[in-house]
């Protein structure tokens, strides 16, 4: 899909209480590989592989008492890899992700050869999140970066069917005011095998 439409703000996003309830205090984000299938940035149309492996940083401690009061003591790691349609591979440095009761911030890492820095935090806003590890629903994140509206659509299955995609896009527009024509799709190979591009095969298939 090729789009020239300029994205706007969503009409509705997830409240943070809803987000943390649906994600079990971010646990359902972790130890999963999230496959990006579309984004509002046109450059993603040049990719055929785009996955992110999310996991808690080793030694990151948080509350186990069933609430999110200690989320600010936890730090997530995001390992991203992309492969373009012409075969160029990018294995990115680990991006830190931090949480609070009212925020999720991602820190793009810059590899300076001798060391890695992550100086700027991007505030991510959840729009949708799949229920109980559903492989047929979207996870949609939104950010406004220097005035540019950016959306990312992830799934737990990169080969989600066109039927399920159609239903998810329809819900995204009706419930959140986010239009399908804002997105550019990653060109996932139809015969893609989980794990063949380096991402761990850890997602539930139930």
mmCIF file with all atom_site columns, C-alpha atoms in Angstrom:
data_model
loop_
_atom_site.group_PDB
_atom_site.id
_atom_site.type_symbol
_atom_site.label_atom_id
_atom_site.label_alt_id
_atom_site.label_comp_id
_atom_site.label_asym_id
_atom_site.label_entity_id
_atom_site.label_seq_id
_atom_site.pdbx_PDB_ins_code
_atom_site.Cartn_x
_atom_site.Cartn_y
_atom_site.Cartn_z
_atom_site.occupancy
_atom_site.B_iso_or_equiv
_atom_site.pdbx_formal_charge
_atom_site.auth_seq_id
_atom_site.auth_comp_id
_atom_site.auth_asym_id
_atom_site.auth_atom_id
_atom_site.pdbx_PDB_model_num
ATOM 1   C CA . UNK A 1 1   ? 0.000   0.000   0.000  1.00 0.00 ? 1   UNK A CA 1
ATOM 2   C CA . UNK A 1 2   ? 1.325   3.465   -0.950 1.00 0.00 ? 2   UNK A CA 1
ATOM 3   C CA . UNK A 1 3   ? -0.114  6.541   0.702  1.00 0.00 ? 3   UNK A CA 1
ATOM 4   C CA . UNK A 1 4   ? 0.372   10.285  0.402  1.00 0.00 ? 4   UNK A CA 1
ATOM 5   C CA . UNK A 1 5   ? -2.240  11.173  3.049  1.00 0.00 ? 5   UNK A CA 1
ATOM 6   C CA . UNK A 1 6   ? -0.919  13.136  6.025  1.00 0.00 ? 6   UNK A CA 1
ATOM 7   C CA . UNK A 1 7   ? -1.853  11.569  9.366  1.00 0.00 ? 7   UNK A CA 1
ATOM 8   C CA . UNK A 1 8   ? -3.682  13.539  12.027 1.00 0.00 ? 8   UNK A CA 1
ATOM 9   C CA . UNK A 1 9   ? -4.278  13.038  15.729 1.00 0.00 ? 9   UNK A CA 1
ATOM 10  C CA . UNK A 1 10  ? -6.327  10.059  16.896 1.00 0.00 ? 10  UNK A CA 1
ATOM 11  C CA . UNK A 1 11  ? -9.791  10.918  18.163 1.00 0.00 ? 11  UNK A CA 1
ATOM 12  C CA . UNK A 1 12  ? -9.412  8.401   20.990 1.00 0.00 ? 12  UNK A CA 1
ATOM 13  C CA . UNK A 1 13  ? -6.463  6.692   22.673 1.00 0.00 ? 13  UNK A CA 1
ATOM 14  C CA . UNK A 1 14  ? -6.214  4.159   25.491 1.00 0.00 ? 14  UNK A CA 1
ATOM 15  C CA . UNK A 1 15  ? -6.364  5.589   28.983 1.00 0.00 ? 15  UNK A CA 1
ATOM 16  C CA . UNK A 1 16  ? -3.250  4.578   30.905 1.00 0.00 ? 16  UNK A CA 1
ATOM 17  C CA . UNK A 1 17  ? -5.315  2.657   33.440 1.00 0.00 ? 17  UNK A CA 1
ATOM 18  C CA . UNK A 1 18  ? -6.896  0.686   30.582 1.00 0.00 ? 18  UNK A CA 1
ATOM 19  C CA . UNK A 1 19  ? -3.503  0.108   28.959 1.00 0.00 ? 19  UNK A CA 1
ATOM 20  C CA . UNK A 1 20  ? -1.900  -1.249  32.118 1.00 0.00 ? 20  UNK A CA 1
ATOM 21  C CA . UNK A 1 21  ? -4.937  -3.388  32.860 1.00 0.00 ? 21  UNK A CA 1
ATOM 22  C CA . UNK A 1 22  ? -4.947  -4.896  29.363 1.00 0.00 ? 22  UNK A CA 1
ATOM 23  C CA . UNK A 1 23  ? -1.186  -5.453  29.351 1.00 0.00 ? 23  UNK A CA 1
ATOM 24  C CA . UNK A 1 24  ? -1.022  -6.776  32.926 1.00 0.00 ? 24  UNK A CA 1
ATOM 25  C CA . UNK A 1 25  ? 1.219   -3.872  33.947 1.00 0.00 ? 25  UNK A CA 1
ATOM 26  C CA . UNK A 1 26  ? 3.215   -4.126  30.719 1.00 0.00 ? 26  UNK A CA 1
ATOM 27  C CA . UNK A 1 27  ? 3.948   -7.842  31.211 1.00 0.00 ? 27  UNK A CA 1
ATOM 28  C CA . UNK A 1 28  ? 2.078   -8.702  27.976 1.00 0.00 ? 28  UNK A CA 1
ATOM 29  C CA . UNK A 1 29  ? 4.435   -6.431  26.065 1.00 0.00 ? 29  UNK A CA 1
ATOM 30  C CA . UNK A 1 30  ? 7.449   -8.382  27.271 1.00 0.00 ? 30  UNK A CA 1
ATOM 31  C CA . UNK A 1 31  ? 9.049   -11.622 26.137 1.00 0.00 ? 31  UNK A CA 1
ATOM 32  C CA . UNK A 1 32  ? 7.329   -11.258 22.806 1.00 0.00 ? 32  UNK A CA 1
ATOM 33  C CA . UNK A 1 33  ? 8.406   -10.433 19.283 1.00 0.00 ? 33  UNK A CA 1
ATOM 34  C CA . UNK A 1 34  ? 6.281   -7.665  17.802 1.00 0.00 ? 34  UNK A CA 1
ATOM 35  C CA . UNK A 1 35  ? 6.113   -7.629  14.015 1.00 0.00 ? 35  UNK A CA 1
ATOM 36  C CA . UNK A 1 36  ? 5.594   -4.221  12.448 1.00 0.00 ? 36  UNK A CA 1
ATOM 37  C CA . UNK A 1 37  ? 3.226   -4.608  9.509  1.00 0.00 ? 37  UNK A CA 1
ATOM 38  C CA . UNK A 1 38  ? 2.617   -0.919  8.755  1.00 0.00 ? 38  UNK A CA 1
ATOM 39  C CA . UNK A 1 39  ? 3.526   2.612   9.796  1.00 0.00 ? 39  UNK A CA 1
ATOM 40  C CA . UNK A 1 40  ? 2.715   6.161   8.776  1.00 0.00 ? 40  UNK A CA 1
ATOM 41  C CA . UNK A 1 41  ? 6.334   6.860   7.792  1.00 0.00 ? 41  UNK A CA 1
ATOM 42  C CA . UNK A 1 42  ? 6.779   6.213   4.069  1.00 0.00 ? 42  UNK A CA 1
ATOM 43  C CA . UNK A 1 43  ? 10.246  4.701   4.509  1.00 0.00 ? 43  UNK A CA 1
ATOM 44  C CA . UNK A 1 44  ? 8.810   1.492   6.006  1.00 0.00 ? 44  UNK A CA 1
ATOM 45  C CA . UNK A 1 45  ? 7.531   0.563   2.543  1.00 0.00 ? 45  UNK A CA 1
ATOM 46  C CA . UNK A 1 46  ? 11.188  -0.137  1.711  1.00 0.00 ? 46  UNK A CA 1
ATOM 47  C CA . UNK A 1 47  ? 11.302  -2.892  4.356  1.00 0.00 ? 47  UNK A CA 1
ATOM 48  C CA . UNK A 1 48  ? 10.391  -6.564  4.007  1.00 0.00 ? 48  UNK A CA 1
ATOM 49  C CA . UNK A 1 49  ? 11.293  -7.494  7.604  1.00 0.00 ? 49  UNK A CA 1
ATOM 50  C CA . UNK A 1 50  ? 10.722  -5.349  10.713 1.00 0.00 ? 50  UNK A CA 1
ATOM 51  C CA . UNK A 1 51  ? 10.538  -6.937  14.138 1.00 0.00 ? 51  UNK A CA 1
ATOM 52  C CA . UNK A 1 52  ? 11.039  -5.801  17.729 1.00 0.00 ? 52  UNK A CA 1
ATOM 53  C CA . UNK A 1 53  ? 11.863  -8.116  20.641 1.00 0.00 ? 53  UNK A CA 1
ATOM 54  C CA . UNK A 1 54  ? 10.699  -6.587  23.948 1.00 0.00 ? 54  UNK A CA 1
ATOM 55  C CA . UNK A 1 55  ? 11.965  -7.877  27.302 1.00 0.00 ? 55  UNK A CA 1
ATOM 56  C CA . UNK A 1 56  ? 12.680  -6.600  30.797 1.00 0.00 ? 56  UNK A CA 1
ATOM 57  C CA . UNK A 1 57  ? 16.223  -5.421  31.386 1.00 0.00 ? 57  UNK A CA 1
ATOM 58  C CA . UNK A 1 58  ? 18.168  -7.868  33.537 1.00 0.00 ? 58  UNK A CA 1
ATOM 59  C CA . UNK A 1 59  ? 18.035  -6.746  37.162 1.00 0.00 ? 59  UNK A CA 1
ATOM 60  C CA . UNK A 1 60  ? 15.095  -4.440  36.541 1.00 0.00 ? 60  UNK A CA 1
ATOM 61  C CA . UNK A 1 61  ? 12.852  -4.825  39.579 1.00 0.00 ? 61  UNK A CA 1
ATOM 62  C CA . UNK A 1 62  ? 9.216   -3.900  39.988 1.00 0.00 ? 62  UNK A CA 1
ATOM 63  C CA . UNK A 1 63  ? 6.251   -4.546  42.206 1.00 0.00 ? 63  UNK A CA 1
ATOM 64  C CA . UNK A 1 64  ? 4.633   -7.975  42.210 1.00 0.00 ? 64  UNK A CA 1
ATOM 65  C CA . UNK A 1 65  ? 1.676   -6.875  44.285 1.00 0.00 ? 65  UNK A CA 1
ATOM 66  C CA . UNK A 1 66  ? -0.727  -6.507  41.358 1.00 0.00 ? 66  UNK A CA 1
ATOM 67  C CA . UNK A 1 67  ? -0.526  -2.770  40.757 1.00 0.00 ? 67  UNK A CA 1
ATOM 68  C CA . UNK A 1 68  ? 1.731   -0.498  38.752 1.00 0.00 ? 68  UNK A CA 1
ATOM 69  C CA . UNK A 1 69  ? 3.058   1.754   41.495 1.00 0.00 ? 69  UNK A CA 1
ATOM 70  C CA . UNK A 1 70  ? 6.629   0.547   40.916 1.00 0.00 ? 70  UNK A CA 1
ATOM 71  C CA . UNK A 1 71  ? 6.604   0.645   37.107 1.00 0.00 ? 71  UNK A CA 1
ATOM 72  C CA . UNK A 1 72  ? 9.058   3.538   37.218 1.00 0.00 ? 72  UNK A CA 1
ATOM 73  C CA . UNK A 1 73  ? 11.597  1.101   38.691 1.00 0.00 ? 73  UNK A CA 1
ATOM 74  C CA . UNK A 1 74  ? 11.369  -1.167  35.658 1.00 0.00 ? 74  UNK A CA 1
ATOM 75  C CA . UNK A 1 75  ? 13.178  -0.744  32.366 1.00 0.00 ? 75  UNK A CA 1
ATOM 76  C CA . UNK A 1 76  ? 12.445  -2.565  29.156 1.00 0.00 ? 76  UNK A CA 1
ATOM 77  C CA . UNK A 1 77  ? 14.822  -3.423  26.327 1.00 0.00 ? 77  UNK A CA 1
ATOM 78  C CA . UNK A 1 78  ? 13.751  -3.196  22.696 1.00 0.00 ? 78  UNK A CA 1
ATOM 79  C CA . UNK A 1 79  ? 15.876  -5.071  20.157 1.00 0.00 ? 79  UNK A CA 1
ATOM 80  C CA . UNK A 1 80  ? 14.910  -4.123  16.605 1.00 0.00 ? 80  UNK A CA 1
ATOM 81  C CA . UNK A 1 81  ? 15.956  -5.575  13.280 1.00 0.00 ? 81  UNK A CA 1
ATOM 82  C CA . UNK A 1 82  ? 14.941  -4.588  9.764  1.00 0.00 ? 82  UNK A CA 1
ATOM 83  C CA . UNK A 1 83  ? 15.754  -5.976  6.336  1.00 0.00 ? 83  UNK A CA 1
ATOM 84  C CA . UNK A 1 84  ? 14.997  -3.893  3.267  1.00 0.00 ? 84  UNK A CA 1
ATOM 85  C CA . UNK A 1 85  ? 13.550  -5.252  0.041  1.00 0.00 ? 85  UNK A CA 1
ATOM 86  C CA . UNK A 1 86  ? 17.027  -4.989  -1.511 1.00 0.00 ? 86  UNK A CA 1
ATOM 87  C CA . UNK A 1 87  ? 18.537  -7.043  1.314  1.00 0.00 ? 87  UNK A CA 1
ATOM 88  C CA . UNK A 1 88  ? 20.143  -4.373  3.514  1.00 0.00 ? 88  UNK A CA 1
ATOM 89  C CA . UNK A 1 89  ? 20.082  -5.520  7.154  1.00 0.00 ? 89  UNK A CA 1
ATOM 90  C CA . UNK A 1 90  ? 19.975  -3.166  10.147 1.00 0.00 ? 90  UNK A CA 1
ATOM 91  C CA . UNK A 1 91  ? 20.439  -4.705  13.589 1.00 0.00 ? 91  UNK A CA 1
ATOM 92  C CA . UNK A 1 92  ? 19.869  -1.744  15.888 1.00 0.00 ? 92  UNK A CA 1
ATOM 93  C CA . UNK A 1 93  ? 21.442  -1.099  19.304 1.00 0.00 ? 93  UNK A CA 1
ATOM 94  C CA . UNK A 1 94  ? 19.125  -1.934  22.198 1.00 0.00 ? 94  UNK A CA 1
ATOM 95  C CA . UNK A 1 95  ? 16.627  0.857   22.826 1.00 0.00 ? 95  UNK A CA 1
ATOM 96  C CA . UNK A 1 96  ? 15.660  1.435   26.478 1.00 0.00 ? 96  UNK A CA 1
ATOM 97  C CA . UNK A 1 97  ? 11.954  1.864   27.256 1.00 0.00 ? 97  UNK A CA 1
ATOM 98  C CA . UNK A 1 98  ? 10.725  3.288   30.550 1.00 0.00 ? 98  UNK A CA 1
ATOM 99  C CA . UNK A 1 99  ? 7.272   3.344   32.141 1.00 0.00 ? 99  UNK A CA 1
ATOM 100 C CA . UNK A 1 100 ? 5.308   5.360   34.651 1.00 0.00 ? 100 UNK A CA 1
ATOM 101 C CA . UNK A 1 101 ? 1.616   5.417   35.586 1.00 0.00 ? 101 UNK A CA 1
ATOM 102 C CA . UNK A 1 102 ? 1.001   7.919   32.799 1.00 0.00 ? 102 UNK A CA 1
ATOM 103 C CA . UNK A 1 103 ? 3.746   7.362   30.251 1.00 0.00 ? 103 UNK A CA 1
ATOM 104 C CA . UNK A 1 104 ? 5.776   5.015   28.098 1.00 0.00 ? 104 UNK A CA 1
ATOM 105 C CA . UNK A 1 105 ? 9.006   6.485   26.762 1.00 0.00 ? 105 UNK A CA 1
ATOM 106 C CA . UNK A 1 106 ? 11.297  4.981   24.166 1.00 0.00 ? 106 UNK A CA 1
ATOM 107 C CA . UNK A 1 107 ? 14.907  6.110   23.880 1.00 0.00 ? 107 UNK A CA 1
ATOM 108 C CA . UNK A 1 108 ? 16.342  5.606   20.371 1.00 0.00 ? 108 UNK A CA 1
ATOM 109 C CA . UNK A 1 109 ? 19.922  4.403   20.776 1.00 0.00 ? 109 UNK A CA 1
ATOM 110 C CA . UNK A 1 110 ? 22.803  5.808   18.744 1.00 0.00 ? 110 UNK A CA 1
ATOM 111 C CA . UNK A 1 111 ? 25.841  3.626   18.153 1.00 0.00 ? 111 UNK A CA 1
ATOM 112 C CA . UNK A 1 112 ? 28.957  5.811   18.455 1.00 0.00 ? 112 UNK A CA 1
ATOM 113 C CA . UNK A 1 113 ? 31.223  2.779   17.819 1.00 0.00 ? 113 UNK A CA 1
ATOM 114 C CA . UNK A 1 114 ? 33.063  3.093   21.151 1.00 0.00 ? 114 UNK A CA 1
ATOM 115 C CA . UNK A 1 115 ? 29.827  3.484   23.097 1.00 0.00 ? 115 UNK A CA 1
ATOM 116 C CA . UNK A 1 116 ? 26.052  3.688   22.689 1.00 0.00 ? 116 UNK A CA 1
ATOM 117 C CA . UNK A 1 117 ? 23.962  6.670   23.795 1.00 0.00 ? 117 UNK A CA 1
ATOM 118 C CA . UNK A 1 118 ? 20.186  7.155   24.032 1.00 0.00 ? 118 UNK A CA 1
ATOM 119 C CA . UNK A 1 119 ? 19.789  10.873  24.773 1.00 0.00 ? 119 UNK A CA 1
ATOM 120 C CA . UNK A 1 120 ? 16.195  11.631  23.776 1.00 0.00 ? 120 UNK A CA 1
ATOM 121 C CA . UNK A 1 121 ? 13.014  9.991   25.052 1.00 0.00 ? 121 UNK A CA 1
ATOM 122 C CA . UNK A 1 122 ? 10.017  9.709   22.720 1.00 0.00 ? 122 UNK A CA 1
ATOM 123 C CA . UNK A 1 123 ? 6.647   9.625   24.451 1.00 0.00 ? 123 UNK A CA 1
ATOM 124 C CA . UNK A 1 124 ? 4.590   6.791   22.964 1.00 0.00 ? 124 UNK A CA 1
ATOM 125 C CA . UNK A 1 125 ? 0.808   6.737   23.295 1.00 0.00 ? 125 UNK A CA 1
ATOM 126 C CA . UNK A 1 126 ? -1.048  3.414   23.060 1.00 0.00 ? 126 UNK A CA 1
ATOM 127 C CA . UNK A 1 127 ? -4.082  3.469   20.761 1.00 0.00 ? 127 UNK A CA 1
ATOM 128 C CA . UNK A 1 128 ? -4.909  -0.248  20.615 1.00 0.00 ? 128 UNK A CA 1
ATOM 129 C CA . UNK A 1 129 ? -3.568  -3.425  22.175 1.00 0.00 ? 129 UNK A CA 1
ATOM 130 C CA . UNK A 1 130 ? -4.474  -7.071  21.408 1.00 0.00 ? 130 UNK A CA 1
ATOM 131 C CA . UNK A 1 131 ? -6.557  -9.010  23.913 1.00 0.00 ? 131 UNK A CA 1
ATOM 132 C CA . UNK A 1 132 ? -4.899  -12.000 25.571 1.00 0.00 ? 132 UNK A CA 1
ATOM 133 C CA . UNK A 1 133 ? -2.093  -12.356 23.025 1.00 0.00 ? 133 UNK A CA 1
ATOM 134 C CA . UNK A 1 134 ? -4.471  -12.420 20.078 1.00 0.00 ? 134 UNK A CA 1
ATOM 135 C CA . UNK A 1 135 ? -2.582  -12.964 16.825 1.00 0.00 ? 135 UNK A CA 1
ATOM 136 C CA . UNK A 1 136 ? -5.413  -11.388 14.820 1.00 0.00 ? 136 UNK A CA 1
ATOM 137 C CA . UNK A 1 137 ? -5.550  -7.959  16.483 1.00 0.00 ? 137 UNK A CA 1
ATOM 138 C CA . UNK A 1 138 ? -3.432  -4.835  16.145 1.00 0.00 ? 138 UNK A CA 1
ATOM 139 C CA . UNK A 1 139 ? -1.188  -3.150  18.643 1.00 0.00 ? 139 UNK A CA 1
ATOM 140 C CA . UNK A 1 140 ? -1.078  0.517   17.593 1.00 0.00 ? 140 UNK A CA 1
ATOM 141 C CA . UNK A 1 141 ? 1.286   3.121   19.030 1.00 0.00 ? 141 UNK A CA 1
ATOM 142 C CA . UNK A 1 142 ? 1.223   6.854   18.330 1.00 0.00 ? 142 UNK A CA 1
ATOM 143 C CA . UNK A 1 143 ? 3.764   9.629   18.830 1.00 0.00 ? 143 UNK A CA 1
ATOM 144 C CA . UNK A 1 144 ? 4.080   13.267  17.881 1.00 0.00 ? 144 UNK A CA 1
ATOM 145 C CA . UNK A 1 145 ? 7.743   13.952  17.113 1.00 0.00 ? 145 UNK A CA 1
ATOM 146 C CA . UNK A 1 146 ? 8.644   17.592  16.454 1.00 0.00 ? 146 UNK A CA 1
ATOM 147 C CA . UNK A 1 147 ? 5.115   18.103  15.144 1.00 0.00 ? 147 UNK A CA 1
ATOM 148 C CA . UNK A 1 148 ? 5.134   15.004  12.927 1.00 0.00 ? 148 UNK A CA 1
ATOM 149 C CA . UNK A 1 149 ? 2.317   12.528  13.674 1.00 0.00 ? 149 UNK A CA 1
ATOM 150 C CA . UNK A 1 150 ? 3.644   8.978   13.660 1.00 0.00 ? 150 UNK A CA 1
ATOM 151 C CA . UNK A 1 151 ? 1.806   5.661   13.938 1.00 0.00 ? 151 UNK A CA 1
ATOM 152 C CA . UNK A 1 152 ? 3.093   2.096   14.114 1.00 0.00 ? 152 UNK A CA 1
ATOM 153 C CA . UNK A 1 153 ? 1.027   -1.077  13.754 1.00 0.00 ? 153 UNK A CA 1
ATOM 154 C CA . UNK A 1 154 ? 2.395   -4.284  15.280 1.00 0.00 ? 154 UNK A CA 1
ATOM 155 C CA . UNK A 1 155 ? 1.024   -7.804  15.436 1.00 0.00 ? 155 UNK A CA 1
ATOM 156 C CA . UNK A 1 156 ? 2.154   -11.042 17.050 1.00 0.00 ? 156 UNK A CA 1
ATOM 157 C CA . UNK A 1 157 ? 1.935   -12.740 13.654 1.00 0.00 ? 157 UNK A CA 1
ATOM 158 C CA . UNK A 1 158 ? 3.588   -11.018 10.657 1.00 0.00 ? 158 UNK A CA 1
ATOM 159 C CA . UNK A 1 159 ? 1.360   -12.952 8.249  1.00 0.00 ? 159 UNK A CA 1
ATOM 160 C CA . UNK A 1 160 ? -1.956  -11.812 9.721  1.00 0.00 ? 160 UNK A CA 1
ATOM 161 C CA . UNK A 1 161 ? -4.662  -12.483 7.139  1.00 0.00 ? 161 UNK A CA 1
ATOM 162 C CA . UNK A 1 162 ? -6.058  -9.760  4.890  1.00 0.00 ? 162 UNK A CA 1
ATOM 163 C CA . UNK A 1 163 ? -9.488  -10.466 6.362  1.00 0.00 ? 163 UNK A CA 1
ATOM 164 C CA . UNK A 1 164 ? -8.290  -9.760  9.888  1.00 0.00 ? 164 UNK A CA 1
ATOM 165 C CA . UNK A 1 165 ? -6.344  -6.711  8.716  1.00 0.00 ? 165 UNK A CA 1
ATOM 166 C CA . UNK A 1 166 ? -9.479  -5.309  7.102  1.00 0.00 ? 166 UNK A CA 1
ATOM 167 C CA . UNK A 1 167 ? -11.448 -5.780  10.329 1.00 0.00 ? 167 UNK A CA 1
ATOM 168 C CA . UNK A 1 168 ? -8.702  -4.170  12.436 1.00 0.00 ? 168 UNK A CA 1
ATOM 169 C CA . UNK A 1 169 ? -8.372  -1.170  10.124 1.00 0.00 ? 169 UNK A CA 1
ATOM 170 C CA . UNK A 1 170 ? -12.136 -0.736  10.198 1.00 0.00 ? 170 UNK A CA 1
ATOM 171 C CA . UNK A 1 171 ? -12.139 -0.718  14.007 1.00 0.00 ? 171 UNK A CA 1
ATOM 172 C CA . UNK A 1 172 ? -9.160  1.634   14.076 1.00 0.00 ? 172 UNK A CA 1
ATOM 173 C CA . UNK A 1 173 ? -11.048 4.157   11.939 1.00 0.00 ? 173 UNK A CA 1
ATOM 174 C CA . UNK A 1 174 ? -14.447 3.822   13.628 1.00 0.00 ? 174 UNK A CA 1
ATOM 175 C CA . UNK A 1 175 ? -13.221 3.863   17.225 1.00 0.00 ? 175 UNK A CA 1
ATOM 176 C CA . UNK A 1 176 ? -10.070 5.998   16.999 1.00 0.00 ? 176 UNK A CA 1
ATOM 177 C CA . UNK A 1 177 ? -10.349 8.145   13.884 1.00 0.00 ? 177 UNK A CA 1
ATOM 178 C CA . UNK A 1 178 ? -7.142  6.651   12.470 1.00 0.00 ? 178 UNK A CA 1
ATOM 179 C CA . UNK A 1 179 ? -7.386  6.101   8.719  1.00 0.00 ? 179 UNK A CA 1
ATOM 180 C CA . UNK A 1 180 ? -5.975  3.202   6.735  1.00 0.00 ? 180 UNK A CA 1
ATOM 181 C CA . UNK A 1 181 ? -4.738  5.544   4.012  1.00 0.00 ? 181 UNK A CA 1
ATOM 182 C CA . UNK A 1 182 ? -2.252  7.041   6.467  1.00 0.00 ? 182 UNK A CA 1
ATOM 183 C CA . UNK A 1 183 ? -0.239  3.825   6.482  1.00 0.00 ? 183 UNK A CA 1
ATOM 184 C CA . UNK A 1 184 ? 2.499   2.239   4.399  1.00 0.00 ? 184 UNK A CA 1
ATOM 185 C CA . UNK A 1 185 ? 2.848   -1.516  4.716  1.00 0.00 ? 185 UNK A CA 1
ATOM 186 C CA . UNK A 1 186 ? 5.968   -3.611  5.235  1.00 0.00 ? 186 UNK A CA 1
ATOM 187 C CA . UNK A 1 187 ? 6.411   -6.098  2.399  1.00 0.00 ? 187 UNK A CA 1
ATOM 188 C CA . UNK A 1 188 ? 6.518   -9.274  4.486  1.00 0.00 ? 188 UNK A CA 1
ATOM 189 C CA . UNK A 1 189 ? 7.264   -12.344 2.305  1.00 0.00 ? 189 UNK A CA 1
ATOM 190 C CA . UNK A 1 190 ? 4.215   -14.577 2.079  1.00 0.00 ? 190 UNK A CA 1
ATOM 191 C CA . UNK A 1 191 ? 6.391   -17.593 2.863  1.00 0.00 ? 191 UNK A CA 1
ATOM 192 C CA . UNK A 1 192 ? 8.143   -15.962 5.837  1.00 0.00 ? 192 UNK A CA 1
ATOM 193 C CA . UNK A 1 193 ? 9.033   -18.429 8.595  1.00 0.00 ? 193 UNK A CA 1
ATOM 194 C CA . UNK A 1 194 ? 9.104   -17.225 12.205 1.00 0.00 ? 194 UNK A CA 1
ATOM 195 C CA . UNK A 1 195 ? 12.698  -16.949 13.397 1.00 0.00 ? 195 UNK A CA 1
ATOM 196 C CA . UNK A 1 196 ? 14.252  -17.075 9.914  1.00 0.00 ? 196 UNK A CA 1
ATOM 197 C CA . UNK A 1 197 ? 15.316  -13.405 10.155 1.00 0.00 ? 197 UNK A CA 1
ATOM 198 C CA . UNK A 1 198 ? 16.861  -13.676 13.593 1.00 0.00 ? 198 UNK A CA 1
ATOM 199 C CA . UNK A 1 199 ? 13.915  -12.962 15.873 1.00 0.00 ? 199 UNK A CA 1
ATOM 200 C CA . UNK A 1 200 ? 13.294  -15.571 18.585 1.00 0.00 ? 200 UNK A CA 1
ATOM 201 C CA . UNK A 1 201 ? 10.299  -17.874 18.108 1.00 0.00 ? 201 UNK A CA 1
ATOM 202 C CA . UNK A 1 202 ? 8.629   -17.148 21.434 1.00 0.00 ? 202 UNK A CA 1
ATOM 203 C CA . UNK A 1 203 ? 5.098   -15.905 20.711 1.00 0.00 ? 203 UNK A CA 1
ATOM 204 C CA . UNK A 1 204 ? 2.150   -18.038 21.770 1.00 0.00 ? 204 UNK A CA 1
ATOM 205 C CA . UNK A 1 205 ? 0.374   -19.775 18.894 1.00 0.00 ? 205 UNK A CA 1
ATOM 206 C CA . UNK A 1 206 ? -2.843  -20.475 20.804 1.00 0.00 ? 206 UNK A CA 1
#
